[in-house]
Amino acid sequence: MVAFLDESFPGRVAFGALGGPERRTEIVSLATGLETRNARWAGSRRRYDAATGIRSLADLRDVLALFEKARGRLSGFRFRDPVDHSSAAEGGAPTATDQVIGSGDGSETRFPLTKTYGAGPNAYIRAIRLPDAGSVMAAVGGVAQVNGAGFMIDPLTGELVFAAPPGNGEAITAGFLFDVPVRFDTDRLEISLTHFEAGDIPSIPLIEIALD
């Protein structure tokens, strides 16, 4: 059984899902009344409950079909975060200059996609592994490149691969839509037609996973 299914969680259900990033912080209270804080995780991990996105029996059946295909918690899949799925800072349509992802050195052709949150030395840089390949735009030194000719997206790594290496010191920028790699965080779905008609939808927990 494959560890990751390259297919998407039902979009209309994802649109109404509840969730977002989670971090793990250790807080120790001192005898002085002060406290120390330590980040246990270097990055954030996203959790969602898709039950809030169920609007019809068709939605429920689509989720059930994916649950069975993924064998519960066994295999991962794509999930489109309803709030955070674009490289654009305001969440709108991406442009080729949204994110600075590197600088050319005259020989390197591969550049991982990233999204930066905030500015300055404490900005958080998030690796993006599941871009929507057709949405990706890129520029070298401010000059737009053509998707499929000037560059492509590696389907295995999600990296941006240029046909020719960018020149030394040239800024590499990109814009894109992207998905989150997730899995079901349960091996059991409790489904009741009576409960559904009464507006009582069972929990459908999802959790972000790391891709090799």
mmCIF file with all atom_site columns, C-alpha atoms in Angstrom, residues 6-160:
data_model
loop_
_atom_site.group_PDB
_atom_site.id
_atom_site.type_symbol
_atom_site.label_atom_id
_atom_site.label_alt_id
_atom_site.label_comp_id
_atom_site.label_asym_id
_atom_site.label_entity_id
_atom_site.label_seq_id
_atom_site.pdbx_PDB_ins_code
_atom_site.Cartn_x
_atom_site.Cartn_y
_atom_site.Cartn_z
_atom_site.occupancy
_atom_site.B_iso_or_equiv
_atom_site.pdbx_formal_charge
_atom_site.auth_seq_id
_atom_site.auth_comp_id
_atom_site.auth_asym_id
_atom_site.auth_atom_id
_atom_site.pdbx_PDB_model_num
ATOM 1   C CA . ASP A 1 6   ? -1.638  11.944 -4.909  1.00 0.00 ? 6   ASP A CA 1
ATOM 2   C CA . GLU A 1 7   ? -5.283  12.921 -4.844  1.00 0.00 ? 7   GLU A CA 1
ATOM 3   C CA . SER A 1 8   ? -7.271  15.564 -3.037  1.00 0.00 ? 8   SER A CA 1
ATOM 4   C CA . PHE A 1 9   ? -9.674  15.569 -0.136  1.00 0.00 ? 9   PHE A CA 1
ATOM 5   C CA . PRO A 1 10  ? -13.099 16.707 -1.455  1.00 0.00 ? 10  PRO A CA 1
ATOM 6   C CA . GLY A 1 11  ? -12.753 20.433 -2.079  1.00 0.00 ? 11  GLY A CA 1
ATOM 7   C CA . ARG A 1 12  ? -16.239 21.526 -1.080  1.00 0.00 ? 12  ARG A CA 1
ATOM 8   C CA . VAL A 1 13  ? -15.818 19.754 2.280   1.00 0.00 ? 13  VAL A CA 1
ATOM 9   C CA . ALA A 1 14  ? -12.322 21.182 2.813   1.00 0.00 ? 14  ALA A CA 1
ATOM 10  C CA . PHE A 1 15  ? -13.705 24.689 2.268   1.00 0.00 ? 15  PHE A CA 1
ATOM 11  C CA . GLY A 1 16  ? -15.788 24.422 5.438   1.00 0.00 ? 16  GLY A CA 1
ATOM 12  C CA . ALA A 1 17  ? -13.226 22.593 7.584   1.00 0.00 ? 17  ALA A CA 1
ATOM 13  C CA . LEU A 1 18  ? -12.093 23.872 10.970  1.00 0.00 ? 18  LEU A CA 1
ATOM 14  C CA . GLY A 1 19  ? -8.400  23.945 11.861  1.00 0.00 ? 19  GLY A CA 1
ATOM 15  C CA . GLY A 1 20  ? -4.973  25.444 11.355  1.00 0.00 ? 20  GLY A CA 1
ATOM 16  C CA . PRO A 1 21  ? -1.388  25.359 12.611  1.00 0.00 ? 21  PRO A CA 1
ATOM 17  C CA . GLU A 1 22  ? -0.351  23.811 15.917  1.00 0.00 ? 22  GLU A CA 1
ATOM 18  C CA . ARG A 1 23  ? 2.911   24.304 17.806  1.00 0.00 ? 23  ARG A CA 1
ATOM 19  C CA . ARG A 1 24  ? 4.380   22.594 20.841  1.00 0.00 ? 24  ARG A CA 1
ATOM 20  C CA . THR A 1 25  ? 5.782   24.935 23.494  1.00 0.00 ? 25  THR A CA 1
ATOM 21  C CA . GLU A 1 26  ? 7.139   23.821 26.850  1.00 0.00 ? 26  GLU A CA 1
ATOM 22  C CA . ILE A 1 27  ? 6.524   26.347 29.646  1.00 0.00 ? 27  ILE A CA 1
ATOM 23  C CA . VAL A 1 28  ? 8.231   26.007 33.029  1.00 0.00 ? 28  VAL A CA 1
ATOM 24  C CA . SER A 1 29  ? 7.070   28.157 35.944  1.00 0.00 ? 29  SER A CA 1
ATOM 25  C CA . LEU A 1 30  ? 9.929   29.330 38.161  1.00 0.00 ? 30  LEU A CA 1
ATOM 26  C CA . ALA A 1 31  ? 9.914   29.880 41.905  1.00 0.00 ? 31  ALA A CA 1
ATOM 27  C CA . THR A 1 32  ? 10.313  33.593 41.254  1.00 0.00 ? 32  THR A CA 1
ATOM 28  C CA . GLY A 1 33  ? 6.939   33.695 39.538  1.00 0.00 ? 33  GLY A CA 1
ATOM 29  C CA . LEU A 1 34  ? 8.545   34.092 36.123  1.00 0.00 ? 34  LEU A CA 1
ATOM 30  C CA . GLU A 1 35  ? 8.597   31.427 33.433  1.00 0.00 ? 35  GLU A CA 1
ATOM 31  C CA . THR A 1 36  ? 10.839  30.009 30.737  1.00 0.00 ? 36  THR A CA 1
ATOM 32  C CA . ARG A 1 37  ? 9.566   28.898 27.337  1.00 0.00 ? 37  ARG A CA 1
ATOM 33  C CA . ASN A 1 38  ? 11.064  26.412 24.917  1.00 0.00 ? 38  ASN A CA 1
ATOM 34  C CA . ALA A 1 39  ? 9.840   25.441 21.456  1.00 0.00 ? 39  ALA A CA 1
ATOM 35  C CA . ARG A 1 40  ? 9.699   21.639 21.239  1.00 0.00 ? 40  ARG A CA 1
ATOM 36  C CA . TRP A 1 41  ? 8.986   21.710 17.491  1.00 0.00 ? 41  TRP A CA 1
ATOM 37  C CA . ALA A 1 42  ? 11.030  23.665 14.951  1.00 0.00 ? 42  ALA A CA 1
ATOM 38  C CA . GLY A 1 43  ? 8.006   24.049 12.691  1.00 0.00 ? 43  GLY A CA 1
ATOM 39  C CA . SER A 1 44  ? 4.238   24.025 12.942  1.00 0.00 ? 44  SER A CA 1
ATOM 40  C CA . ARG A 1 45  ? 1.910   21.096 12.224  1.00 0.00 ? 45  ARG A CA 1
ATOM 41  C CA . ARG A 1 46  ? -1.618  21.539 10.956  1.00 0.00 ? 46  ARG A CA 1
ATOM 42  C CA . ARG A 1 47  ? -4.727  19.818 12.271  1.00 0.00 ? 47  ARG A CA 1
ATOM 43  C CA . TYR A 1 48  ? -8.237  19.993 10.864  1.00 0.00 ? 48  TYR A CA 1
ATOM 44  C CA . ASP A 1 49  ? -11.719 18.686 11.561  1.00 0.00 ? 49  ASP A CA 1
ATOM 45  C CA . ALA A 1 50  ? -13.530 18.341 8.241   1.00 0.00 ? 50  ALA A CA 1
ATOM 46  C CA . ALA A 1 51  ? -16.893 17.520 9.820   1.00 0.00 ? 51  ALA A CA 1
ATOM 47  C CA . THR A 1 52  ? -17.841 21.197 9.748   1.00 0.00 ? 52  THR A CA 1
ATOM 48  C CA . GLY A 1 53  ? -17.563 21.106 5.940   1.00 0.00 ? 53  GLY A CA 1
ATOM 49  C CA . ILE A 1 54  ? -20.143 18.347 5.412   1.00 0.00 ? 54  ILE A CA 1
ATOM 50  C CA . ARG A 1 55  ? -23.242 19.823 3.792   1.00 0.00 ? 55  ARG A CA 1
ATOM 51  C CA . SER A 1 56  ? -24.874 16.824 2.111   1.00 0.00 ? 56  SER A CA 1
ATOM 52  C CA . LEU A 1 57  ? -24.961 13.060 1.988   1.00 0.00 ? 57  LEU A CA 1
ATOM 53  C CA . ALA A 1 58  ? -22.920 13.285 -1.226  1.00 0.00 ? 58  ALA A CA 1
ATOM 54  C CA . ASP A 1 59  ? -20.167 15.048 0.758   1.00 0.00 ? 59  ASP A CA 1
ATOM 55  C CA . LEU A 1 60  ? -20.265 12.329 3.394   1.00 0.00 ? 60  LEU A CA 1
ATOM 56  C CA . ARG A 1 61  ? -20.047 9.582  0.764   1.00 0.00 ? 61  ARG A CA 1
ATOM 57  C CA . ASP A 1 62  ? -17.063 11.273 -0.911  1.00 0.00 ? 62  ASP A CA 1
ATOM 58  C CA . VAL A 1 63  ? -15.224 11.418 2.412   1.00 0.00 ? 63  VAL A CA 1
ATOM 59  C CA . LEU A 1 64  ? -16.128 7.804  3.136   1.00 0.00 ? 64  LEU A CA 1
ATOM 60  C CA . ALA A 1 65  ? -14.749 6.727  -0.248  1.00 0.00 ? 65  ALA A CA 1
ATOM 61  C CA . LEU A 1 66  ? -11.426 8.457  0.407   1.00 0.00 ? 66  LEU A CA 1
ATOM 62  C CA . PHE A 1 67  ? -11.292 7.042  3.948   1.00 0.00 ? 67  PHE A CA 1
ATOM 63  C CA . GLU A 1 68  ? -11.617 3.517  2.589   1.00 0.00 ? 68  GLU A CA 1
ATOM 64  C CA . LYS A 1 69  ? -9.116  4.106  -0.230  1.00 0.00 ? 69  LYS A CA 1
ATOM 65  C CA . ALA A 1 70  ? -6.600  5.557  2.246   1.00 0.00 ? 70  ALA A CA 1
ATOM 66  C CA . ARG A 1 71  ? -7.207  2.630  4.624   1.00 0.00 ? 71  ARG A CA 1
ATOM 67  C CA . GLY A 1 72  ? -7.946  4.983  7.484   1.00 0.00 ? 72  GLY A CA 1
ATOM 68  C CA . ARG A 1 73  ? -4.731  6.401  8.929   1.00 0.00 ? 73  ARG A CA 1
ATOM 69  C CA . LEU A 1 74  ? -2.453  4.396  6.608   1.00 0.00 ? 74  LEU A CA 1
ATOM 70  C CA . SER A 1 75  ? -2.081  6.637  3.549   1.00 0.00 ? 75  SER A CA 1
ATOM 71  C CA . GLY A 1 76  ? -1.826  10.390 3.168   1.00 0.00 ? 76  GLY A CA 1
ATOM 72  C CA . PHE A 1 77  ? -3.431  12.675 0.576   1.00 0.00 ? 77  PHE A CA 1
ATOM 73  C CA . ARG A 1 78  ? -3.745  16.342 -0.436  1.00 0.00 ? 78  ARG A CA 1
ATOM 74  C CA . PHE A 1 79  ? -5.835  18.824 1.540   1.00 0.00 ? 79  PHE A CA 1
ATOM 75  C CA . ARG A 1 80  ? -6.529  22.402 0.423   1.00 0.00 ? 80  ARG A CA 1
ATOM 76  C CA . ASP A 1 81  ? -6.468  24.649 3.503   1.00 0.00 ? 81  ASP A CA 1
ATOM 77  C CA . PRO A 1 82  ? -9.458  26.993 3.051   1.00 0.00 ? 82  PRO A CA 1
ATOM 78  C CA . VAL A 1 83  ? -7.526  29.985 4.455   1.00 0.00 ? 83  VAL A CA 1
ATOM 79  C CA . ASP A 1 84  ? -3.847  29.371 3.701   1.00 0.00 ? 84  ASP A CA 1
ATOM 80  C CA . HIS A 1 85  ? -3.342  27.888 0.224   1.00 0.00 ? 85  HIS A CA 1
ATOM 81  C CA . SER A 1 86  ? -1.707  30.704 -1.752  1.00 0.00 ? 86  SER A CA 1
ATOM 82  C CA . SER A 1 87  ? 1.785   32.196 -1.865  1.00 0.00 ? 87  SER A CA 1
ATOM 83  C CA . ALA A 1 88  ? 0.226   35.670 -1.942  1.00 0.00 ? 88  ALA A CA 1
ATOM 84  C CA . ALA A 1 89  ? 0.432   37.394 1.430   1.00 0.00 ? 89  ALA A CA 1
ATOM 85  C CA . GLU A 1 90  ? -3.226  38.439 1.305   1.00 0.00 ? 90  GLU A CA 1
ATOM 86  C CA . GLY A 1 91  ? -4.317  34.992 0.134   1.00 0.00 ? 91  GLY A CA 1
ATOM 87  C CA . GLY A 1 92  ? -5.345  36.093 -3.352  1.00 0.00 ? 92  GLY A CA 1
ATOM 88  C CA . ALA A 1 93  ? -4.172  34.969 -6.771  1.00 0.00 ? 93  ALA A CA 1
ATOM 89  C CA . PRO A 1 94  ? -0.439  34.219 -6.852  1.00 0.00 ? 94  PRO A CA 1
ATOM 90  C CA . THR A 1 95  ? 2.083   36.245 -8.838  1.00 0.00 ? 95  THR A CA 1
ATOM 91  C CA . ALA A 1 96  ? 5.611   35.384 -9.976  1.00 0.00 ? 96  ALA A CA 1
ATOM 92  C CA . THR A 1 97  ? 7.186   37.644 -7.343  1.00 0.00 ? 97  THR A CA 1
ATOM 93  C CA . ASP A 1 98  ? 5.254   36.571 -4.236  1.00 0.00 ? 98  ASP A CA 1
ATOM 94  C CA . GLN A 1 99  ? 8.028   34.634 -2.511  1.00 0.00 ? 99  GLN A CA 1
ATOM 95  C CA . VAL A 1 100 ? 11.822  34.853 -2.683  1.00 0.00 ? 100 VAL A CA 1
ATOM 96  C CA . ILE A 1 101 ? 12.989  31.222 -2.783  1.00 0.00 ? 101 ILE A CA 1
ATOM 97  C CA . GLY A 1 102 ? 16.680  31.585 -3.542  1.00 0.00 ? 102 GLY A CA 1
ATOM 98  C CA . SER A 1 103 ? 19.481  33.187 -5.500  1.00 0.00 ? 103 SER A CA 1
ATOM 99  C CA . GLY A 1 104 ? 21.177  31.883 -8.629  1.00 0.00 ? 104 GLY A CA 1
ATOM 100 C CA . ASP A 1 105 ? 24.806  30.771 -8.648  1.00 0.00 ? 105 ASP A CA 1
ATOM 101 C CA . GLY A 1 106 ? 25.209  29.956 -12.337 1.00 0.00 ? 106 GLY A CA 1
ATOM 102 C CA . SER A 1 107 ? 25.003  26.189 -11.854 1.00 0.00 ? 107 SER A CA 1
ATOM 103 C CA . GLU A 1 108 ? 22.050  25.245 -9.629  1.00 0.00 ? 108 GLU A CA 1
ATOM 104 C CA . THR A 1 109 ? 18.744  24.559 -11.393 1.00 0.00 ? 109 THR A CA 1
ATOM 105 C CA . ARG A 1 110 ? 16.636  23.193 -8.489  1.00 0.00 ? 110 ARG A CA 1
ATOM 106 C CA . PHE A 1 111 ? 14.979  25.427 -5.918  1.00 0.00 ? 111 PHE A CA 1
ATOM 107 C CA . PRO A 1 112 ? 12.583  24.207 -3.179  1.00 0.00 ? 112 PRO A CA 1
ATOM 108 C CA . LEU A 1 113 ? 9.369   26.222 -2.886  1.00 0.00 ? 113 LEU A CA 1
ATOM 109 C CA . THR A 1 114 ? 8.844   28.036 0.396   1.00 0.00 ? 114 THR A CA 1
ATOM 110 C CA . LYS A 1 115 ? 6.406   30.481 1.946   1.00 0.00 ? 115 LYS A CA 1
ATOM 111 C CA . THR A 1 116 ? 7.600   33.102 4.428   1.00 0.00 ? 116 THR A CA 1
ATOM 112 C CA . TYR A 1 117 ? 5.398   34.275 7.296   1.00 0.00 ? 117 TYR A CA 1
ATOM 113 C CA . GLY A 1 118 ? 6.245   37.645 8.788   1.00 0.00 ? 118 GLY A CA 1
ATOM 114 C CA . ALA A 1 119 ? 9.400   39.676 8.185   1.00 0.00 ? 119 ALA A CA 1
ATOM 115 C CA . GLY A 1 120 ? 12.779  40.210 9.777   1.00 0.00 ? 120 GLY A CA 1
ATOM 116 C CA . PRO A 1 121 ? 15.067  37.748 11.598  1.00 0.00 ? 121 PRO A CA 1
ATOM 117 C CA . ASN A 1 122 ? 12.172  35.936 13.293  1.00 0.00 ? 122 ASN A CA 1
ATOM 118 C CA . ALA A 1 123 ? 10.208  35.276 10.107  1.00 0.00 ? 123 ALA A CA 1
ATOM 119 C CA . TYR A 1 124 ? 9.060   31.668 9.695   1.00 0.00 ? 124 TYR A CA 1
ATOM 120 C CA . ILE A 1 125 ? 9.961   29.929 6.428   1.00 0.00 ? 125 ILE A CA 1
ATOM 121 C CA . ARG A 1 126 ? 7.667   27.017 5.594   1.00 0.00 ? 126 ARG A CA 1
ATOM 122 C CA . ALA A 1 127 ? 8.625   24.346 3.086   1.00 0.00 ? 127 ALA A CA 1
ATOM 123 C CA . ILE A 1 128 ? 5.963   23.738 0.414   1.00 0.00 ? 128 ILE A CA 1
ATOM 124 C CA . ARG A 1 129 ? 5.996   20.167 -0.898  1.00 0.00 ? 129 ARG A CA 1
ATOM 125 C CA . LEU A 1 130 ? 2.627   19.973 -2.673  1.00 0.00 ? 130 LEU A CA 1
ATOM 126 C CA . PRO A 1 131 ? 2.272   22.902 -5.070  1.00 0.00 ? 131 PRO A CA 1
ATOM 127 C CA . ASP A 1 132 ? -0.499  22.944 -7.639  1.00 0.00 ? 132 ASP A CA 1
ATOM 128 C CA . ALA A 1 133 ? 1.892   22.488 -10.577 1.00 0.00 ? 133 ALA A CA 1
ATOM 129 C CA . GLY A 1 134 ? -0.321  24.299 -13.065 1.00 0.00 ? 134 GLY A CA 1
ATOM 130 C CA . SER A 1 135 ? -0.556  27.379 -10.859 1.00 0.00 ? 135 SER A CA 1
ATOM 131 C CA . VAL A 1 136 ? 3.183   27.885 -10.349 1.00 0.00 ? 136 VAL A CA 1
ATOM 132 C CA . MET A 1 137 ? 4.757   31.070 -11.702 1.00 0.00 ? 137 MET A CA 1
ATOM 133 C CA . ALA A 1 138 ? 8.421   32.010 -11.436 1.00 0.00 ? 138 ALA A CA 1
ATOM 134 C CA . ALA A 1 139 ? 10.750  34.890 -12.205 1.00 0.00 ? 139 ALA A CA 1
ATOM 135 C CA . VAL A 1 140 ? 14.524  35.243 -12.422 1.00 0.00 ? 140 VAL A CA 1
ATOM 136 C CA . GLY A 1 141 ? 15.823  38.694 -11.620 1.00 0.00 ? 141 GLY A CA 1
ATOM 137 C CA . GLY A 1 142 ? 12.274  40.005 -11.977 1.00 0.00 ? 142 GLY A CA 1
ATOM 138 C CA . VAL A 1 143 ? 11.817  38.509 -15.452 1.00 0.00 ? 143 VAL A CA 1
ATOM 139 C CA . ALA A 1 144 ? 8.881   36.085 -15.670 1.00 0.00 ? 144 ALA A CA 1
ATOM 140 C CA . GLN A 1 145 ? 9.628   32.553 -16.873 1.00 0.00 ? 145 GLN A CA 1
ATOM 141 C CA . VAL A 1 146 ? 7.263   30.259 -18.786 1.00 0.00 ? 146 VAL A CA 1
ATOM 142 C CA . ASN A 1 147 ? 5.865   27.253 -16.933 1.00 0.00 ? 147 ASN A CA 1
ATOM 143 C CA . GLY A 1 148 ? 6.690   24.131 -18.954 1.00 0.00 ? 148 GLY A CA 1
ATOM 144 C CA . ALA A 1 149 ? 9.420   25.833 -20.996 1.00 0.00 ? 149 ALA A CA 1
ATOM 145 C CA . GLY A 1 150 ? 11.604  27.932 -18.737 1.00 0.00 ? 150 GLY A CA 1
ATOM 146 C CA . PHE A 1 151 ? 10.911  25.738 -15.714 1.00 0.00 ? 151 PHE A CA 1
ATOM 147 C CA . MET A 1 152 ? 8.916   22.749 -14.477 1.00 0.00 ? 152 MET A CA 1
ATOM 148 C CA . ILE A 1 153 ? 7.813   21.317 -11.141 1.00 0.00 ? 153 ILE A CA 1
ATOM 149 C CA . ASP A 1 154 ? 9.340   18.010 -10.066 1.00 0.00 ? 154 ASP A CA 1
ATOM 150 C CA . PRO A 1 155 ? 6.278   15.841 -9.319  1.00 0.00 ? 155 PRO A CA 1
ATOM 151 C CA . LEU A 1 156 ? 8.170   13.839 -6.674  1.00 0.00 ? 156 LEU A CA 1
ATOM 152 C CA . THR A 1 157 ? 9.817   16.608 -4.656  1.00 0.00 ? 157 THR A CA 1
ATOM 153 C CA . GLY A 1 158 ? 7.713   19.670 -5.519  1.00 0.00 ? 158 GLY A CA 1
ATOM 154 C CA . GLU A 1 159 ? 10.893  21.567 -6.390  1.00 0.00 ? 159 GLU A CA 1
ATOM 155 C CA . LEU A 1 160 ? 11.043  24.233 -9.073  1.00 0.00 ? 160 LEU A CA 1
#
